[in-house]
Coordinates of C-alpha atoms in Angstrom, one line a residue:
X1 CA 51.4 -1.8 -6.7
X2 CA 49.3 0.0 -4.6
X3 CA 47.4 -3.1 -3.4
X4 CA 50.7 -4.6 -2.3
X5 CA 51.8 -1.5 -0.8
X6 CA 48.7 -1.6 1.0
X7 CA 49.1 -4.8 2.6
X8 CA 52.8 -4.1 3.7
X9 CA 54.6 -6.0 0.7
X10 CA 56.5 -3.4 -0.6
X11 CA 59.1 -5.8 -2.0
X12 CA 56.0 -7.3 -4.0
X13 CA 54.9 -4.0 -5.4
X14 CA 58.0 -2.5 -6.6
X15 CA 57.5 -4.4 -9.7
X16 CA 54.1 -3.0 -10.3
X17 CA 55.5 0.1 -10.1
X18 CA 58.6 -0.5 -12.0
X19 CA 55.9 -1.5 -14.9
X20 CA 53.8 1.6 -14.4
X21 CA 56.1 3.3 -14.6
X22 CA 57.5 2.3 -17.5
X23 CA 54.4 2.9 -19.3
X24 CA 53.9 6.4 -18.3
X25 CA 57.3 7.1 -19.5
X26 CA 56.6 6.3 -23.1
X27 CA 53.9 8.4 -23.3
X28 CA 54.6 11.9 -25.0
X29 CA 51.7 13.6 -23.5
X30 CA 51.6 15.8 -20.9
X31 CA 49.3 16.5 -17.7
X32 CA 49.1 20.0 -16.7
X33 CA 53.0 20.6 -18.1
X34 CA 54.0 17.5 -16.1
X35 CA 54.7 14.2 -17.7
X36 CA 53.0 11.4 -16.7
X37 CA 55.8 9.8 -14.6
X38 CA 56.0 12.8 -12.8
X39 CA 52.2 13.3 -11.9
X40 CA 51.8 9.4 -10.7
X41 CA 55.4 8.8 -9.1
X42 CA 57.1 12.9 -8.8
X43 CA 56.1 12.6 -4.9
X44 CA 54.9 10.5 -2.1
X45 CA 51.3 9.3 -2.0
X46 CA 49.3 8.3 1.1
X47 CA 47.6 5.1 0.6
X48 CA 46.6 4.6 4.1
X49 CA 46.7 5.9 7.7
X50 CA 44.5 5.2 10.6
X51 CA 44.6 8.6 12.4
X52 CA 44.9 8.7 16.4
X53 CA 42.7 7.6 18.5
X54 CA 39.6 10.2 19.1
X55 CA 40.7 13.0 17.1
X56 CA 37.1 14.0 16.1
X57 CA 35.6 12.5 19.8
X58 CA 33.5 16.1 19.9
X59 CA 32.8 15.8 15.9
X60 CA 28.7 16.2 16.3
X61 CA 29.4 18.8 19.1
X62 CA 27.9 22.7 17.5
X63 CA 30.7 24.4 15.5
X64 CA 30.1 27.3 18.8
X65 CA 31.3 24.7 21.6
X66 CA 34.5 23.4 19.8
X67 CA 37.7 24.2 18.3
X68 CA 40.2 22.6 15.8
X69 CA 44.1 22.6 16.7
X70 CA 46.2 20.8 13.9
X71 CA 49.9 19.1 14.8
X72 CA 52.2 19.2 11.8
X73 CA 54.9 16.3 11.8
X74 CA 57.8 16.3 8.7
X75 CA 59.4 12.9 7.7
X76 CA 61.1 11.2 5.3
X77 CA 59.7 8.9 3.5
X78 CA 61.8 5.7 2.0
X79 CA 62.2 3.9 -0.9
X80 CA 59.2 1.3 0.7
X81 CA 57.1 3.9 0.9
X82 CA 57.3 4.4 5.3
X83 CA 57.8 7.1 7.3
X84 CA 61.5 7.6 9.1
X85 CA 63.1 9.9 10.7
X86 CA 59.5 11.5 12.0
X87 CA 60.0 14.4 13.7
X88 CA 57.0 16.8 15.5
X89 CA 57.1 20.4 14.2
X90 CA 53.7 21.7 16.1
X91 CA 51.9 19.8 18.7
X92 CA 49.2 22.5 19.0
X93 CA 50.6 22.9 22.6
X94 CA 49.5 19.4 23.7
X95 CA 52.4 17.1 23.6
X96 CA 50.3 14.4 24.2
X97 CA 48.5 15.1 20.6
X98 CA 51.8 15.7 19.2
X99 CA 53.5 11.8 20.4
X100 CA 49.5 10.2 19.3
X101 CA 49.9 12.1 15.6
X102 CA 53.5 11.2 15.4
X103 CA 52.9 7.0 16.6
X104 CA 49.4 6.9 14.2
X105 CA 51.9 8.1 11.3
X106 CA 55.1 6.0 12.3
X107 CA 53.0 2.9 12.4
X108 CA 50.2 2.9 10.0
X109 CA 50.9 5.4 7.2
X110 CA 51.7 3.7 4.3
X111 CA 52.5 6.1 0.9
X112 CA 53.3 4.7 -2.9
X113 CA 57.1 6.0 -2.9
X114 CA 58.7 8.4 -5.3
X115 CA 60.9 7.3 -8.2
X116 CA 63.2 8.3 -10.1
X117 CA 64.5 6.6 -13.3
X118 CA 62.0 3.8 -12.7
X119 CA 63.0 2.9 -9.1
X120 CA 61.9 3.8 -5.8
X121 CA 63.9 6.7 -3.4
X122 CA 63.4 8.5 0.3
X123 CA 62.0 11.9 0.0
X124 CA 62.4 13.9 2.7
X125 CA 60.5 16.5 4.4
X126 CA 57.4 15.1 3.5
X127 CA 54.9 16.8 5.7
X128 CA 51.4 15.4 7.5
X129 CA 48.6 17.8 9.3
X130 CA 46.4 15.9 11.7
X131 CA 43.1 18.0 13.0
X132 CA 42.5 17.3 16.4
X133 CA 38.7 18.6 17.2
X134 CA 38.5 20.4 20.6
X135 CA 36.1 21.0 23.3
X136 CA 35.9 24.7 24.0
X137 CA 36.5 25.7 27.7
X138 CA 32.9 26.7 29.2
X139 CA 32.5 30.7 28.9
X140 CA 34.0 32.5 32.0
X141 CA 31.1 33.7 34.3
X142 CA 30.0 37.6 34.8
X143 CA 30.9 39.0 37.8
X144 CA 27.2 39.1 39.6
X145 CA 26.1 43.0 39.5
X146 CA 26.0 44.6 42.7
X147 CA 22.8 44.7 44.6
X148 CA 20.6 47.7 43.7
X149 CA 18.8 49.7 46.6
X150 CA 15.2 50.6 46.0
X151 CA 14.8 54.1 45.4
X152 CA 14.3 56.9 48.5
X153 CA 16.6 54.3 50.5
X154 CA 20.0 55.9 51.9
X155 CA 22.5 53.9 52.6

């Protein structure tokens, strides 16, 4: 299913899913106190995403001359496993970052949907943090100290 979801053929992986699902259902086992249906289809899964354009452009930059600021975005996402209803919670004070996060996530993300009872359904307030890595602003300058008069001089 995930390979179809991948390619944007969510109608062609439903059925993969349907079947995995079906198959983690019958099994009496549990995973950490969840059942198996729950730990492979309880919540959204991101597949795929190709984050904004230079969000790491100062990556190799020394951890002293940069900063990271994060913007948060909350969606839903539907039964095909895309993101609606996208809405910007913290643009890290850049709105510009905030509009970049929120198109990378409206147009490539792509998540394996949430079921229930074997079939796909929206979950909303699904959220998303995308790092943005900063330059620092350069250090302020000191104030240059005041000339000093050489000694046995009166001013």
């Amino acid at each position: 299913g995930d390979w179809y979801q991948l390619r944007n053929q969510p109608e062609r992986a439903r059925p993969h899913y349907q079947q995995a699902w079906r198959a983690a259902a019958q099994l009496t086992e549990t995973l950490d106190g969840k059942s198996y249906t729950e730990v492979i289809f309880g919540k959204p899964v991101l597949l795929h995403m190709i984050r904004p354009d230079r969000w790491n452009r100062y990556a190799e930059r020394p951890p002293s001359e940069v900063e990271v600021r994060n913007v948060l975005v909350e969606f839903t996402v539907d039964a095909q496993g895309r993101p609606d209803a996208l809405e910007v919670l913290d643009d890290s004070g850049d709105v510009k970052r905030g509009e970049k996060t929120a198109w990378a996530v409206r147009s490539t993300a792509r998540y394996r949907p949430r079921f229930e009872n074997g079939e796909p359904v929206a979950t909303p307030g699904v959220q998303f943090n995308q790092p943005w890595i900063l330059l620092l602003p350069p250090p302020a300058a000191k104030p240059a100290d005041p000339p000093t008069q050489p000694q046995g001089e009166k001013s």
